[in-house]
PDB file of C-alpha atoms in Angstrom:
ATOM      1  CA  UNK H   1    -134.771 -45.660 -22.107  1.00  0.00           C
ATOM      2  CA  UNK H   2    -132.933 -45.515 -25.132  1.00  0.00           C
ATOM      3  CA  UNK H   3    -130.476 -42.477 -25.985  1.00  0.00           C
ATOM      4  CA  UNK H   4    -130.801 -40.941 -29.709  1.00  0.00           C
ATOM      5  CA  UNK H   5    -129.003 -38.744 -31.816  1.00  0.00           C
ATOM      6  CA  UNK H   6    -131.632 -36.177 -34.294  1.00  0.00           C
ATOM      7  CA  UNK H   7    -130.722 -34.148 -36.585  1.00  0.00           C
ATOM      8  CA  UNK H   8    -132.641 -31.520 -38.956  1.00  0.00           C
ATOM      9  CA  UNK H   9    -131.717 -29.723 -42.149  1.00  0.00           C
ATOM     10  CA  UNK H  10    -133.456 -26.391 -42.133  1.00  0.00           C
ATOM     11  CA  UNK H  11    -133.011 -23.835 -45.263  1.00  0.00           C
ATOM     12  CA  UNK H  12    -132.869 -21.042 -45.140  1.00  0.00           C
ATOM     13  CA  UNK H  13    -135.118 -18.152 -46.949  1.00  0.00           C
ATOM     14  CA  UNK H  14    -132.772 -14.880 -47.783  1.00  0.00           C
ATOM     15  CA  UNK H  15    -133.041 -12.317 -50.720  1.00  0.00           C
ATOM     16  CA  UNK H  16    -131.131 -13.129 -53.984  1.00  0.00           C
ATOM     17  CA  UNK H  17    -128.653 -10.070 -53.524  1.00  0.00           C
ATOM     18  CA  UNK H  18    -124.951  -8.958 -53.466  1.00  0.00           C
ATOM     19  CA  UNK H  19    -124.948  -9.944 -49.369  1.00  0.00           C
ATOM     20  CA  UNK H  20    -122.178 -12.324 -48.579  1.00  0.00           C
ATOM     21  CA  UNK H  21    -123.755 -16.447 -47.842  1.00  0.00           C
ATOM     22  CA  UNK H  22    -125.034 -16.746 -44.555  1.00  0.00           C
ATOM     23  CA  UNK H  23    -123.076 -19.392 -43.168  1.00  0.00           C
ATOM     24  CA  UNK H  24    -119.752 -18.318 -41.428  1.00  0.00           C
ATOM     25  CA  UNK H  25    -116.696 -20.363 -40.431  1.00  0.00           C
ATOM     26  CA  UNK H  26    -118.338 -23.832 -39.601  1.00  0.00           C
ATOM     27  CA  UNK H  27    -119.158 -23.478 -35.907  1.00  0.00           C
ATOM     28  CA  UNK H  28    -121.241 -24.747 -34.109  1.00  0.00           C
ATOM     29  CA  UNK H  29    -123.665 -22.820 -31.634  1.00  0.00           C
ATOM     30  CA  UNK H  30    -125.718 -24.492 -28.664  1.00  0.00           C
ATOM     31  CA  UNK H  31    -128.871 -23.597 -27.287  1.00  0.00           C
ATOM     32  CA  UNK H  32    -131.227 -24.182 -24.527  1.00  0.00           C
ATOM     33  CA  UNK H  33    -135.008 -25.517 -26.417  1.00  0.00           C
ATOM     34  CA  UNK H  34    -137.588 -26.971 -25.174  1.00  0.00           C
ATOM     35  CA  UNK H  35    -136.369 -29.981 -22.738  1.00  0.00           C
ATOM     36  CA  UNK H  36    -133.056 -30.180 -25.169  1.00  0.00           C
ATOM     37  CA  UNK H  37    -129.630 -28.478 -25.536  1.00  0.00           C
ATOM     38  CA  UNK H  38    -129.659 -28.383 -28.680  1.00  0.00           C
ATOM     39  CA  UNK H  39    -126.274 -27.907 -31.523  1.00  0.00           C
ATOM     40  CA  UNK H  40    -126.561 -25.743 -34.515  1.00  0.00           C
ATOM     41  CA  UNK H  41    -124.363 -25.156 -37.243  1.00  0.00           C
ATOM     42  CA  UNK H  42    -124.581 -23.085 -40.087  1.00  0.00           C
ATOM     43  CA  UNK H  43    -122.069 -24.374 -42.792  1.00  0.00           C
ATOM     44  CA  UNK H  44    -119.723 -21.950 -43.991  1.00  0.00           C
ATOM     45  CA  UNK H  45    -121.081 -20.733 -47.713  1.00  0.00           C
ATOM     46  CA  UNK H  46    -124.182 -22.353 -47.401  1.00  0.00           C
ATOM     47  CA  UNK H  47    -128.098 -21.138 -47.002  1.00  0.00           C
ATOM     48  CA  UNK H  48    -129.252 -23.599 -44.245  1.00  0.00           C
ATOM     49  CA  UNK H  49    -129.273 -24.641 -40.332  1.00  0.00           C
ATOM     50  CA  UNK H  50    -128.180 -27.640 -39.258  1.00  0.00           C
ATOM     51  CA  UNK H  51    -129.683 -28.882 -35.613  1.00  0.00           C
ATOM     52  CA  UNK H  52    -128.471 -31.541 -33.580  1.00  0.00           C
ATOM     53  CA  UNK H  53    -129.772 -32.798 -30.126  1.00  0.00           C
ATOM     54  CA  UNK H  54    -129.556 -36.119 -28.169  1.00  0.00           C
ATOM     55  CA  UNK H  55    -132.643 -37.418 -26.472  1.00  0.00           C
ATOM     56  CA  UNK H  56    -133.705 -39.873 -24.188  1.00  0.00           C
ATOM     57  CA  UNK H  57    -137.075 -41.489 -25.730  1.00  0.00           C
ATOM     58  CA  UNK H  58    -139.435 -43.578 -24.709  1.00  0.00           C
ATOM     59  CA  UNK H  59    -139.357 -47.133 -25.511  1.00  0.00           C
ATOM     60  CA  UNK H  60    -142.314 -46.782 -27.183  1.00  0.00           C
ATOM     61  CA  UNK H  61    -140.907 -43.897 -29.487  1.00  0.00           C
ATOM     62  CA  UNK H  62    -138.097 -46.270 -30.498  1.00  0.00           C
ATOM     63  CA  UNK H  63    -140.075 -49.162 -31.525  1.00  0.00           C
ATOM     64  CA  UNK H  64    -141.952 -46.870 -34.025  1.00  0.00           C
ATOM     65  CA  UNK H  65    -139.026 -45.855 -35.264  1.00  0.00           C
ATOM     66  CA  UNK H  66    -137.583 -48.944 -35.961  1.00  0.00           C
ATOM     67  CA  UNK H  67    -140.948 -49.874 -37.093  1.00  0.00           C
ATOM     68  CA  UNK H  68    -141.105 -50.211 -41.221  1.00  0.00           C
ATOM     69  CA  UNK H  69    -144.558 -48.868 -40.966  1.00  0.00           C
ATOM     70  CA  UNK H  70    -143.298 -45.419 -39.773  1.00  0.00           C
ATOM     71  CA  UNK H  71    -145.893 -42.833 -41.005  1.00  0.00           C
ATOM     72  CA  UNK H  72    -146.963 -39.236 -40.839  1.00  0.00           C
ATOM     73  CA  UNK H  73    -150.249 -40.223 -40.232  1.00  0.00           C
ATOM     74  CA  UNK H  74    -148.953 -41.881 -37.024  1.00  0.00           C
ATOM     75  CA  UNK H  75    -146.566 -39.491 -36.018  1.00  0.00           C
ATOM     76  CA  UNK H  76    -146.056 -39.510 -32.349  1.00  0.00           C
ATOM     77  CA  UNK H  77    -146.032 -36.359 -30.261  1.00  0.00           C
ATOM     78  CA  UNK H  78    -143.169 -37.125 -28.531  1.00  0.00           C
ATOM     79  CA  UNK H  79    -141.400 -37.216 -31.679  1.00  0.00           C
ATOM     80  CA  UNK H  80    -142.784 -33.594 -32.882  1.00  0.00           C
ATOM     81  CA  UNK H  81    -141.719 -32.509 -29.961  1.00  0.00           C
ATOM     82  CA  UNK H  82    -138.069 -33.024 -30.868  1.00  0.00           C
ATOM     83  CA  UNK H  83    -138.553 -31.878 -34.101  1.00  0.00           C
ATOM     84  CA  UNK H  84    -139.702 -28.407 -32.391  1.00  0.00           C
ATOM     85  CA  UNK H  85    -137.017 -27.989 -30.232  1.00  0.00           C
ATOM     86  CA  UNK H  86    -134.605 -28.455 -33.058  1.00  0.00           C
ATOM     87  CA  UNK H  87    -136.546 -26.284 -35.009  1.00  0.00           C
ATOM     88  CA  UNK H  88    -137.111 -23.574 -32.455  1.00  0.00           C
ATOM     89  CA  UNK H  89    -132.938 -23.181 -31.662  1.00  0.00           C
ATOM     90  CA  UNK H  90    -132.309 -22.868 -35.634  1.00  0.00           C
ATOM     91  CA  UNK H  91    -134.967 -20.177 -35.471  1.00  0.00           C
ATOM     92  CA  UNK H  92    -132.934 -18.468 -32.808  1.00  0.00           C
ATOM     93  CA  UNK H  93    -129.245 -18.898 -34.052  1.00  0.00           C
ATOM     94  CA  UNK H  94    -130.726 -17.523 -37.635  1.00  0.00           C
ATOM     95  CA  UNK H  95    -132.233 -14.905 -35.530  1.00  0.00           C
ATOM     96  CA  UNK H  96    -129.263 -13.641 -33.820  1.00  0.00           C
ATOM     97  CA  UNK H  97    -126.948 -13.385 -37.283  1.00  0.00           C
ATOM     98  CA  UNK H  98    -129.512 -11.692 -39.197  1.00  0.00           C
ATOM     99  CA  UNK H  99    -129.925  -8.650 -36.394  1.00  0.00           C
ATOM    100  CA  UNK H 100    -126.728  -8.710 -34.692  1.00  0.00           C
ATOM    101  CA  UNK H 101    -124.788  -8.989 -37.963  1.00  0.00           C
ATOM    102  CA  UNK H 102    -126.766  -6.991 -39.697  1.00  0.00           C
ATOM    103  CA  UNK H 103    -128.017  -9.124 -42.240  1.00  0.00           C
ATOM    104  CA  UNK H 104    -131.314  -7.339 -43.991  1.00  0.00           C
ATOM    105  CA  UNK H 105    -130.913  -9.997 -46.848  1.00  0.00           C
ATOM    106  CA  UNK H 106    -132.441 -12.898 -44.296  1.00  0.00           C
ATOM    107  CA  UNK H 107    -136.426 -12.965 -44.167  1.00  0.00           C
ATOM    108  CA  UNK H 108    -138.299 -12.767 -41.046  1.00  0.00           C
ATOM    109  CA  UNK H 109    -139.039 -15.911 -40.069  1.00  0.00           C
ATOM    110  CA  UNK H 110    -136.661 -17.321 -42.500  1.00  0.00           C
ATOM    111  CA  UNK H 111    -136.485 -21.106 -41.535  1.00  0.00           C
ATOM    112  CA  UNK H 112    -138.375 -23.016 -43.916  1.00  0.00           C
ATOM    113  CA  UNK H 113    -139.832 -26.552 -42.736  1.00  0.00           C
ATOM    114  CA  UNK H 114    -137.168 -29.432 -42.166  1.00  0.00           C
ATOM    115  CA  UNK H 115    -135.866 -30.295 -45.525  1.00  0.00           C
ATOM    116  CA  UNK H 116    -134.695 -34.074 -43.962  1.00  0.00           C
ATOM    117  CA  UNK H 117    -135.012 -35.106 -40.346  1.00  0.00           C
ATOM    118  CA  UNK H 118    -133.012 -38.228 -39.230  1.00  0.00           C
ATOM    119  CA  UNK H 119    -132.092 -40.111 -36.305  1.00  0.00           C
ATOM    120  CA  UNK H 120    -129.326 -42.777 -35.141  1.00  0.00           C
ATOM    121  CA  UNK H 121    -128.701 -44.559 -32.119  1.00  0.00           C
ATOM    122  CA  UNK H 122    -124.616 -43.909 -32.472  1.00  0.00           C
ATOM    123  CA  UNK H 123    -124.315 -47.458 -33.983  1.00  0.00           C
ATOM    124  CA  UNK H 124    -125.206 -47.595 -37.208  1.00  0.00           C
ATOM    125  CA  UNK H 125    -126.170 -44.724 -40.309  1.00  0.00           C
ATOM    126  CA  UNK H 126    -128.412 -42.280 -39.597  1.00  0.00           C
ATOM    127  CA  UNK H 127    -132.166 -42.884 -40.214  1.00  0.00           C
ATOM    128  CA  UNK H 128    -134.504 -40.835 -42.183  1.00  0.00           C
ATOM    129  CA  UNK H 129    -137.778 -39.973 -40.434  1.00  0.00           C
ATOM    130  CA  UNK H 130    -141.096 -38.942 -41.923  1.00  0.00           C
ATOM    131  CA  UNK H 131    -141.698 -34.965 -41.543  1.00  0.00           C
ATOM    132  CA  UNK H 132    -145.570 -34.064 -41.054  1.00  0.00           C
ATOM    133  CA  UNK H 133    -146.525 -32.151 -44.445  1.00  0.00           C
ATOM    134  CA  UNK H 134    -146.892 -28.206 -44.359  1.00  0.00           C
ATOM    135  CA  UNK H 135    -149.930 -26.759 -42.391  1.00  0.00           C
ATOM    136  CA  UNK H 136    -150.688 -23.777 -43.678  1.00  0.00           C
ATOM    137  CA  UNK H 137    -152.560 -23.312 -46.946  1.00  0.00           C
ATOM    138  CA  UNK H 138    -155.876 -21.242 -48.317  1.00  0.00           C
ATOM    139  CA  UNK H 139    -158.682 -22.751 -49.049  1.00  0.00           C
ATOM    140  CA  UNK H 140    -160.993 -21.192 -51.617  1.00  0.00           C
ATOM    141  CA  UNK H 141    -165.154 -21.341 -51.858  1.00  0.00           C
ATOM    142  CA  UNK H 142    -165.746 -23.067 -54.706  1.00  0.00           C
ATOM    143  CA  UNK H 143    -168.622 -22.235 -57.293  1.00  0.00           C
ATOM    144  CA  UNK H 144    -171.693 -24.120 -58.093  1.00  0.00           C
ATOM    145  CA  UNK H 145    -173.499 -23.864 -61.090  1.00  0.00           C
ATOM    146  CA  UNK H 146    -174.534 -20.458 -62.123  1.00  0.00           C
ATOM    147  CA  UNK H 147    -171.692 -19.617 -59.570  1.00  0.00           C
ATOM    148  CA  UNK H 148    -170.268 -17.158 -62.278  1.00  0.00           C
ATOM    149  CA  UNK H 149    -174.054 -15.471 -62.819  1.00  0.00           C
ATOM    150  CA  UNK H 150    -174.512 -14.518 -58.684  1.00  0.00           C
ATOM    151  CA  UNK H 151    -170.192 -12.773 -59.180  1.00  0.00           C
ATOM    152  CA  UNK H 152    -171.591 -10.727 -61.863  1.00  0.00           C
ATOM    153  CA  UNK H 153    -174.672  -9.567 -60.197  1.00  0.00           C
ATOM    154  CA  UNK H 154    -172.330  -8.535 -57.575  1.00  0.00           C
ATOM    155  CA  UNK H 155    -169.755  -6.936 -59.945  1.00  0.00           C
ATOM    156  CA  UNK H 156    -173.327  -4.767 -61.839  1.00  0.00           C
ATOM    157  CA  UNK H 157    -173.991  -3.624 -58.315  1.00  0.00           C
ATOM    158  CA  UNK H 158    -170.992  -2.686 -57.379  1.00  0.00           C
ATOM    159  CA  UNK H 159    -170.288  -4.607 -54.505  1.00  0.00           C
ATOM    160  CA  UNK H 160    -166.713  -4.714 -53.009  1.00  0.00           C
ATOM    161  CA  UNK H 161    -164.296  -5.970 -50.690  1.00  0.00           C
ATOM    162  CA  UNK H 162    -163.909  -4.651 -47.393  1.00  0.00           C
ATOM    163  CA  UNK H 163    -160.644  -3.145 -46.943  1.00  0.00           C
ATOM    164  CA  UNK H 164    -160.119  -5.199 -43.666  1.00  0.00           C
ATOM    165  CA  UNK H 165    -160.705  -7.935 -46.182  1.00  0.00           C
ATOM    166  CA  UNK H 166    -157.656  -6.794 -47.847  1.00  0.00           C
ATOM    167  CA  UNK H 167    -155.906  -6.254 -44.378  1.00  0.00           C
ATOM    168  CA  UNK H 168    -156.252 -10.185 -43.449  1.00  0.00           C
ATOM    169  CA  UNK H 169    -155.214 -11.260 -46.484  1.00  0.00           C
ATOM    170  CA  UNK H 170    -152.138  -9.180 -46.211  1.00  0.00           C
ATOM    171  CA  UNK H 171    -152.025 -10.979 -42.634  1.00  0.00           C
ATOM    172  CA  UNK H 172    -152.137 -14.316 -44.335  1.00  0.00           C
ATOM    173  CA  UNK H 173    -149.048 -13.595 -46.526  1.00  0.00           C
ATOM    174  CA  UNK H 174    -147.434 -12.669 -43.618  1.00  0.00           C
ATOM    175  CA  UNK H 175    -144.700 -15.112 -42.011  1.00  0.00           C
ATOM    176  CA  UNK H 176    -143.957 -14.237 -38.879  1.00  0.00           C
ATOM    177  CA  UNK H 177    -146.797 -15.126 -36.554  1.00  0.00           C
ATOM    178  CA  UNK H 178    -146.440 -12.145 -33.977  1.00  0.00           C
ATOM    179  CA  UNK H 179    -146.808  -9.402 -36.856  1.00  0.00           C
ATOM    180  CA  UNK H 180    -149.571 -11.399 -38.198  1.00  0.00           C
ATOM    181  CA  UNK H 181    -151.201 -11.659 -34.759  1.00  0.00           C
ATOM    182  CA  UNK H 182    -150.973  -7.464 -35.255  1.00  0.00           C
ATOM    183  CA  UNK H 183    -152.928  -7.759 -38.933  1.00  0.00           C
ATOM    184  CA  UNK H 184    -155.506  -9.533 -38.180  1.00  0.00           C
ATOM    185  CA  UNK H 185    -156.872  -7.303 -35.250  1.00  0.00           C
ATOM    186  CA  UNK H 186    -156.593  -4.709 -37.675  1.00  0.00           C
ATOM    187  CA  UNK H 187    -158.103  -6.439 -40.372  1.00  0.00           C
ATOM    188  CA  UNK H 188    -161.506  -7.215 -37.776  1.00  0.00           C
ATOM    189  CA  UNK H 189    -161.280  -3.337 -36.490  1.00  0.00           C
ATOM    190  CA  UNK H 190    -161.261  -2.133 -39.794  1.00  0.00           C
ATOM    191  CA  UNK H 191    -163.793  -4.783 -41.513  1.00  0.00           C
ATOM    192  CA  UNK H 192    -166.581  -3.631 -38.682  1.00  0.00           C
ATOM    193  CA  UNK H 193    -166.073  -0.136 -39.203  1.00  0.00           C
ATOM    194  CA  UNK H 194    -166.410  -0.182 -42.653  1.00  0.00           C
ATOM    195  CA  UNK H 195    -169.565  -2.603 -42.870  1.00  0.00           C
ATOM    196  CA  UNK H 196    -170.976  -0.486 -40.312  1.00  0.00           C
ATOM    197  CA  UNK H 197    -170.708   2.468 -42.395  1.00  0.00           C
ATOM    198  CA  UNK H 198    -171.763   1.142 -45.564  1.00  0.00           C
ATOM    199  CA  UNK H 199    -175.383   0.109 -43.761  1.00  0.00           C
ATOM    200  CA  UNK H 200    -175.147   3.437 -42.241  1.00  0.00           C
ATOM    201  CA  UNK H 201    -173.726   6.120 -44.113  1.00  0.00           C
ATOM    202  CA  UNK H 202    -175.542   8.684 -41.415  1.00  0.00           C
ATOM    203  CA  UNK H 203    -172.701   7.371 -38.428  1.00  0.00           C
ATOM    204  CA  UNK H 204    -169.630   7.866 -40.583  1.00  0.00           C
ATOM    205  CA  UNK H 205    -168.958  10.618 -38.512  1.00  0.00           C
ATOM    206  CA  UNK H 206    -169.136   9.164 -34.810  1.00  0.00           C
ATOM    207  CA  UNK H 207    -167.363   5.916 -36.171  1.00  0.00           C
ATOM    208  CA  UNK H 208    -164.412   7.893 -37.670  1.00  0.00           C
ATOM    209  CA  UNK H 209    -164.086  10.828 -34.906  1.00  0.00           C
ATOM    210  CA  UNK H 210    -165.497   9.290 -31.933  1.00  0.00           C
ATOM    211  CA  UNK H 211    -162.762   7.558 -29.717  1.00  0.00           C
ATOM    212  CA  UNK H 212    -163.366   3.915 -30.418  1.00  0.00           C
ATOM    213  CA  UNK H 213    -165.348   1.317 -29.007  1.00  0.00           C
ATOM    214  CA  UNK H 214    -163.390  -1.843 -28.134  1.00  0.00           C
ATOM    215  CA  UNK H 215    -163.729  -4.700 -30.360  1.00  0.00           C
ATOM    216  CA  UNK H 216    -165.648  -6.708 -28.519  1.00  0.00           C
ATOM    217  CA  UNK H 217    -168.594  -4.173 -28.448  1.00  0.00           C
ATOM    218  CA  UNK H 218    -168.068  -3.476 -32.281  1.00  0.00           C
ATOM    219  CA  UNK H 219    -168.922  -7.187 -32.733  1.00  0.00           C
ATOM    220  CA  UNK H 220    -171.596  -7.059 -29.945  1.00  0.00           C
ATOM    221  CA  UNK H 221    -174.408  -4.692 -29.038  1.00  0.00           C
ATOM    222  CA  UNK H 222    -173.221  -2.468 -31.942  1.00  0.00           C
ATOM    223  CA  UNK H 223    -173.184  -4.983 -34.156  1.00  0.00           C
ATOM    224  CA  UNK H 224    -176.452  -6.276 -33.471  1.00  0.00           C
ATOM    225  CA  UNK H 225    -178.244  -3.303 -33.264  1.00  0.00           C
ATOM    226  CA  UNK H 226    -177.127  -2.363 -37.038  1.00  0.00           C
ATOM    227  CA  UNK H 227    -176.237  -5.555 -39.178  1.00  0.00           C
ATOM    228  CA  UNK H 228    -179.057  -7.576 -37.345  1.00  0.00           C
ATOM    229  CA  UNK H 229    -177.040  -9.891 -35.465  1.00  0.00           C
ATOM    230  CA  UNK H 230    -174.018 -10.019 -32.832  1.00  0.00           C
ATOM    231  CA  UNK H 231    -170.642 -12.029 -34.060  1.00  0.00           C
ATOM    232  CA  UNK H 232    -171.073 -15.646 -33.159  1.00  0.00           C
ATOM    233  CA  UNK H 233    -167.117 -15.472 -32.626  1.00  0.00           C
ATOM    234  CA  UNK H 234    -166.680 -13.182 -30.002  1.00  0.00           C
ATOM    235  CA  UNK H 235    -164.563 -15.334 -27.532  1.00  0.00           C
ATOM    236  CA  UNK H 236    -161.887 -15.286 -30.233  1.00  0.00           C
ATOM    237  CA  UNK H 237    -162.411 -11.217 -30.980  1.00  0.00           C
ATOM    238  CA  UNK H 238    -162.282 -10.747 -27.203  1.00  0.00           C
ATOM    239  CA  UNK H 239    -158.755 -12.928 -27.011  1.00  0.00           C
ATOM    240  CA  UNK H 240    -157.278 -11.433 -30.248  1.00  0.00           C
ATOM    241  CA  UNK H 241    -157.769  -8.105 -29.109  1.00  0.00           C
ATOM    242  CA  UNK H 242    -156.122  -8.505 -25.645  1.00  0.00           C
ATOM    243  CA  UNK H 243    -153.500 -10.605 -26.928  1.00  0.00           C
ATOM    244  CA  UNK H 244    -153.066  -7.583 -29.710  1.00  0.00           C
ATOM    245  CA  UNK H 245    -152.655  -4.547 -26.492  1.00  0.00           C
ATOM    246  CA  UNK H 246    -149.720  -7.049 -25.090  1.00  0.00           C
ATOM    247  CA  UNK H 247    -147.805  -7.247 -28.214  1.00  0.00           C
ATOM    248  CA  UNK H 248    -147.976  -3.756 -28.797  1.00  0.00           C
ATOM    249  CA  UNK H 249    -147.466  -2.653 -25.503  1.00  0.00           C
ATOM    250  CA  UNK H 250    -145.273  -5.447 -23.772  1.00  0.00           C
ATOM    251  CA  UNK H 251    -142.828  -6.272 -26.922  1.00  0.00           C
ATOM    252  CA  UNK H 252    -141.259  -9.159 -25.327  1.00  0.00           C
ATOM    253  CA  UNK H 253    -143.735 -10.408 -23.160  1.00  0.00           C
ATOM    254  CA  UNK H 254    -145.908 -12.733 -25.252  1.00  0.00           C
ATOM    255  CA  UNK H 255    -144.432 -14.812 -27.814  1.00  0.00           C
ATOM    256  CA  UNK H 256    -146.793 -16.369 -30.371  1.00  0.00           C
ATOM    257  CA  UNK H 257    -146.578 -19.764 -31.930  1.00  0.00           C
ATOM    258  CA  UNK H 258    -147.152 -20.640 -35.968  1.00  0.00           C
ATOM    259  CA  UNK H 259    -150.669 -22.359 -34.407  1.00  0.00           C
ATOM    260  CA  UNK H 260    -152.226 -19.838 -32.522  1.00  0.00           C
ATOM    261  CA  UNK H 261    -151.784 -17.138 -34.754  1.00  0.00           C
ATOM    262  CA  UNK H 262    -153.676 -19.694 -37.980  1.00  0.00           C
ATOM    263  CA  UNK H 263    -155.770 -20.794 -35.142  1.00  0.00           C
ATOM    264  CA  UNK H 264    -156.583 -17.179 -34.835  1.00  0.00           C
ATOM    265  CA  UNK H 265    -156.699 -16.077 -38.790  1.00  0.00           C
ATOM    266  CA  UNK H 266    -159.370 -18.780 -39.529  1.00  0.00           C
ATOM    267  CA  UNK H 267    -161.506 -17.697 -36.907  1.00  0.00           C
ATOM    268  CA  UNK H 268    -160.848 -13.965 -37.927  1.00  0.00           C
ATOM    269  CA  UNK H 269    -161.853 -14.928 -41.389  1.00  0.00           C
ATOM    270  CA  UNK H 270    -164.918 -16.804 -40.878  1.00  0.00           C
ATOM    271  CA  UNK H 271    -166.095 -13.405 -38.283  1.00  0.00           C
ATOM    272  CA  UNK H 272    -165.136 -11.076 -40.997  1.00  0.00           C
ATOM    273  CA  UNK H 273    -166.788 -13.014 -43.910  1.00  0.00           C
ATOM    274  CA  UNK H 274    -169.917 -13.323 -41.339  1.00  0.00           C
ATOM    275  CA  UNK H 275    -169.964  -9.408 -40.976  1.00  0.00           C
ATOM    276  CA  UNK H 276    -169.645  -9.197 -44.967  1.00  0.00           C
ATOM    277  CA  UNK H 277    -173.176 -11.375 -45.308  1.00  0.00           C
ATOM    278  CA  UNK H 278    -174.940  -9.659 -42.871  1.00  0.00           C
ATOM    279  CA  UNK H 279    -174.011  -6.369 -45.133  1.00  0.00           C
ATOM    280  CA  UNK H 280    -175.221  -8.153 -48.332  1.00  0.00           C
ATOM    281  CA  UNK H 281    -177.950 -10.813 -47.166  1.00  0.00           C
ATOM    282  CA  UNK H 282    -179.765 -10.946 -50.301  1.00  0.00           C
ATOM    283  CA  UNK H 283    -176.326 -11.867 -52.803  1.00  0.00           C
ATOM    284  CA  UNK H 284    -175.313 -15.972 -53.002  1.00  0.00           C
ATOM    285  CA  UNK H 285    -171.450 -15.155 -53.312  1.00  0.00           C
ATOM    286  CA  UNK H 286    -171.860 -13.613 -49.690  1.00  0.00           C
ATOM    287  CA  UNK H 287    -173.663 -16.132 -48.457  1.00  0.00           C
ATOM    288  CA  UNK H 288    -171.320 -18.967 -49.673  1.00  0.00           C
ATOM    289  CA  UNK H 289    -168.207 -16.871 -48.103  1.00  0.00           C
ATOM    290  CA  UNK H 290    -169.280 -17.907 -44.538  1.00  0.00           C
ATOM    291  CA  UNK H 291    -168.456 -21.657 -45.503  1.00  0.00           C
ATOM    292  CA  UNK H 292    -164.923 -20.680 -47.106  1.00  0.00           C
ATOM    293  CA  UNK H 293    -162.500 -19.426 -45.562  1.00  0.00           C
ATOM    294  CA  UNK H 294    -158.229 -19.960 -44.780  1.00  0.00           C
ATOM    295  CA  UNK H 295    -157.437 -22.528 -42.690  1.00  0.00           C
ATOM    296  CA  UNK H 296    -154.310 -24.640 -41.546  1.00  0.00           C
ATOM    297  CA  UNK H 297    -155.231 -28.118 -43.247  1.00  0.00           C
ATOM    298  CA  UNK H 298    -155.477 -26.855 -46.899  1.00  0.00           C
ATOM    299  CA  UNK H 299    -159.412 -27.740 -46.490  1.00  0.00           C
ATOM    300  CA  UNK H 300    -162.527 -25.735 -46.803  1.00  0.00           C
ATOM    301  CA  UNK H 301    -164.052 -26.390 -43.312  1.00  0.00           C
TER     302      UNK H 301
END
């Protein structure tokens, strides 16, 4: 099977401040990812990781490669596979500088996506190779006619936002997958509680003082017996909660990947925007929420 050469530019997200550049002398670091050892440099003076890794591909993977029909829409997973491995030891390398040398002006989860990705058989110039397009975008409900009307009726009565509303949309702004893993669970604790309360202004009290029920009967029996109906997404609740207990209580013994956790905020969303129509049955903007909500292919689903 043919042997290839890949490399990846990744920049690098920091705060415009007085900190010195990121890159150091040129030198290169190598690390262990995925099934590759994998080189990464971090020019001196300059605000982005360069990965390099060798890898034996299929034949399969070469020929689309050498293809001039290469396309995204194609994209093999063999070939993403790479791409993540070269992506996941720039991760690490920016990692290590930014808490070992103390270097507050790099985000969390600072890599942005691959800014070029080629490829080269030591032979000839490198190749340029497609990069799948960002995942991660909102998408919005969008009004109908008279749209504007059913907001204002809501606005004259005075409905609001749940403030575990305002929790998961704080979780969606959020980069690093593991803290936003944390804000979501909050967001559907929260967004329960709060619905529950507004139906029920007469259990404020045992909500707020009692010791809490687990999520999974908030969005059950609970549920059910107060809003009318149990959450059709309890399988995800039930996972996000006891994934949730392990990050808080086993710091590094679950790691969570850029997927799960948008896997996990769309589902979040469409349970929470559920919870919000059950509370206000009879208003159209409520109603519509359940069919809008964020999700990793930029499309209202």
């Amino acid at each position: 099977m043919p042997n290839l050469r890949f490399t990846a530019h990744f920049p690098i997200q920091k705060r415009k401040s007085t900190f010195p550049p990121v890159g150091q002398a040129s030198e290169f670091y190598h690390v262990a990812s995925g099934a590759l050892h994998v080189a990464v440099d971090i020019p001196a003076g300059e605000i982005y990781a360069v990965a390099q890794a060798e890898a034996e591909v299929s034949a399969e993977l070469h020929a689309w490669l050498m293809s001039s029909t290469v396309s995204v829409k194609s994209y093999p997973a063999e070939l993403a596979s790479v791409l993540g491995s070269l992506d996941g030891a720039a991760r690490r390398v920016v990692e290590a500088i930014k808490y070992f040398l103390i270097r507050p002006d790099i985000f969390d989860n600072a890599l942005g996506m691959a800014a070029n990705f080629t490829w080269s058989d030591g032979e000839g110039e490198e190749k340029f190779v497609p990069i799948p397009p960002e995942t991660s975008s909102s998408a919005m409900v969008t009004f109908s006619t008279g749209g504007a009307a059913a907001m204002q009726v809501g606005l004259d009565k005075g409905y609001r936002p749940l403030i575990g509303m305002r929790h998961l949309f704080r979780a969606m702004q959020e980069s690093e997958p593991r803290f936003r893993w944390i804000d979501i669970t909050i967001a559907l604790e929260l967004a329960i509680k709060e619905a529950l309360i507004r139906k029920h202004p007469e259990i404020e009290l045992l909500i707020l003082e009692m010791p809490s029920p687990p999520l999974t009967k908030l969005y059950d029996k609970i549920m059910k017996h107060y809003l009318g109906e149990k959450s059709p997404y309890l399988a995800v609740i039930k996972t996000g909660m006891e994934t949730r207990n392990k990050l808080l209580h086993r710091p590094d013994g679950v790691v969570i990947t850029e997927t799960q956790a948008a896997d996990y905020l769309r589902e979040a969303h469409k349970a929470i925007n559920h919870v919000f129509s059950l509370l206000y049955p009879e208003w159209s903007v409520a109603k519509g929420m359940t069919s809008g909500f964020y999700t990793n292919t930029g499309k209202t689903t």
